[in-house]
Amino acid sequence: MSTTPTKLADADIAAKLAHHPQWTRENHTITRTLVFDNFIKAFGFMTEVALLAQEMNHHPDWQNVYNKV
């Protein structure tokens, strides 16, 4: 699965975020904090996303602290 992402206009971003209140926009990024049961589950999630992100040539700026991503 290889998809080239396209940049959305500000209005399109705002419209999409209106349907996803857990996500917020900060300057040129969208953010969300995910909380897992423990570190292993949080890191496992990041590993799965990393494989998909690499296929899409998308490299998120993210962090993991114990059970939070």
Coordinates of N, CA and C in Angstrom, one line a residue, residues 12-57:
D12 N -10.3 22.9 4.5 CA -10.5 21.4 4.5 C -10.1 20.8 5.8
I13 N -9.0 21.3 6.3 CA -8.5 20.8 7.6 C -9.5 21.1 8.7
A14 N -9.9 22.3 8.7 CA -10.9 22.7 9.8 C -12.2 21.9 9.7
A15 N -12.6 21.6 8.5 CA -13.9 20.8 8.3 C -13.7 19.4 8.7
K16 N -12.5 18.8 8.4 CA -12.3 17.4 8.9 C -12.1 17.3 10.4
L17 N -11.4 18.3 11.0 CA -11.2 18.3 12.4 C -12.5 18.5 13.2
A18 N -13.5 19.2 12.6 CA -14.8 19.4 13.2 C -15.4 18.0 13.5
H19 N -15.1 17.0 12.8 CA -15.7 15.6 13.0 C -14.8 14.8 13.9
H20 N -13.7 15.3 14.4 CA -12.7 14.6 15.2 C -12.3 15.5 16.4
P21 N -13.1 15.7 17.4 CA -12.8 16.6 18.5 C -11.6 16.2 19.3
Q22 N -11.2 15.0 19.2 CA -10.0 14.6 20.0 C -8.7 15.2 19.5
W23 N -8.8 15.6 18.2 CA -7.6 16.1 17.5 C -7.6 17.7 17.6
T24 N -6.5 18.3 17.7 CA -6.4 19.8 17.7 C -5.3 20.2 16.8
R25 N -5.5 21.4 16.3 CA -4.5 22.0 15.3 C -3.7 23.0 16.1
E26 N -2.4 22.8 15.9 CA -1.4 23.8 16.5 C -0.4 24.2 15.4
N27 N -0.6 25.4 14.9 CA 0.2 25.9 13.8 C 0.1 25.0 12.6
H28 N 1.1 24.3 12.2 CA 1.1 23.5 11.0 C 1.0 22.0 11.3
T29 N 0.5 21.7 12.5 CA 0.4 20.3 12.9 C -0.9 20.0 13.5
I30 N -1.3 18.7 13.5 CA -2.5 18.3 14.2 C -2.0 17.3 15.3
T31 N -2.6 17.4 16.5 CA -2.1 16.6 17.6 C -3.3 15.9 18.3
R32 N -2.9 14.8 18.9 CA -3.8 14.1 19.8 C -2.9 13.2 20.8
T33 N -3.4 13.1 22.0 CA -2.7 12.3 23.0 C -3.5 11.0 23.1
L34 N -2.8 9.9 22.9 CA -3.4 8.5 23.1 C -2.9 7.9 24.4
V35 N -3.7 7.3 25.2 CA -3.3 6.7 26.4 C -3.6 5.2 26.4
F36 N -2.6 4.4 26.6 CA -2.7 2.9 26.6 C -2.6 2.4 28.0
D37 N -2.9 1.1 28.1 CA -2.8 0.4 29.4 C -1.4 0.4 30.0
N38 N -0.4 0.3 29.1 CA 1.0 0.2 29.6 C 2.0 0.6 28.5
F39 N 3.2 0.6 28.8 CA 4.3 1.0 27.9 C 4.3 0.1 26.6
I40 N 4.2 -1.2 26.9 CA 4.3 -2.2 25.8 C 3.2 -1.9 24.7
K41 N 2.0 -1.7 25.2 CA 0.9 -1.4 24.2 C 1.1 -0.1 23.5
A42 N 1.6 0.9 24.2 CA 1.9 2.2 23.6 C 3.0 2.1 22.5
F43 N 4.0 1.4 22.9 CA 5.1 1.2 21.9 C 4.8 0.3 20.8
G44 N 3.9 -0.7 21.0 CA 3.4 -1.6 20.0 C 2.6 -0.8 19.0
F45 N 1.8 0.1 19.4 CA 1.0 1.0 18.6 C 2.0 1.8 17.7
M46 N 3.0 2.4 18.3 CA 3.9 3.2 17.5 C 4.6 2.4 16.5
T47 N 4.9 1.2 16.8 CA 5.6 0.3 15.8 C 4.7 0.0 14.6
E48 N 3.5 -0.3 14.9 CA 2.5 -0.6 13.8 C 2.4 0.7 12.9
V49 N 2.2 1.8 13.5 CA 2.0 3.1 12.7 C 3.3 3.4 12.0
A50 N 4.5 3.1 12.6 CA 5.7 3.4 11.9 C 5.9 2.7 10.6
L51 N 5.4 1.4 10.6 CA 5.5 0.6 9.3 C 4.6 1.2 8.3
L52 N 3.4 1.6 8.6 CA 2.5 2.2 7.6 C 3.0 3.6 7.2
A53 N 3.5 4.4 8.1 CA 4.0 5.7 7.8 C 5.2 5.6 6.9
Q54 N 6.1 4.7 7.0 CA 7.2 4.5 6.1 C 6.7 4.2 4.7
E55 N 5.7 3.3 4.6 CA 5.2 3.0 3.3 C 4.6 4.3 2.6
M56 N 4.1 5.2 3.4 CA 3.5 6.4 2.8 C 4.5 7.6 2.7
N57 N 5.8 7.3 3.1 CA 6.8 8.3 3.2 C 6.4 9.5 4.1

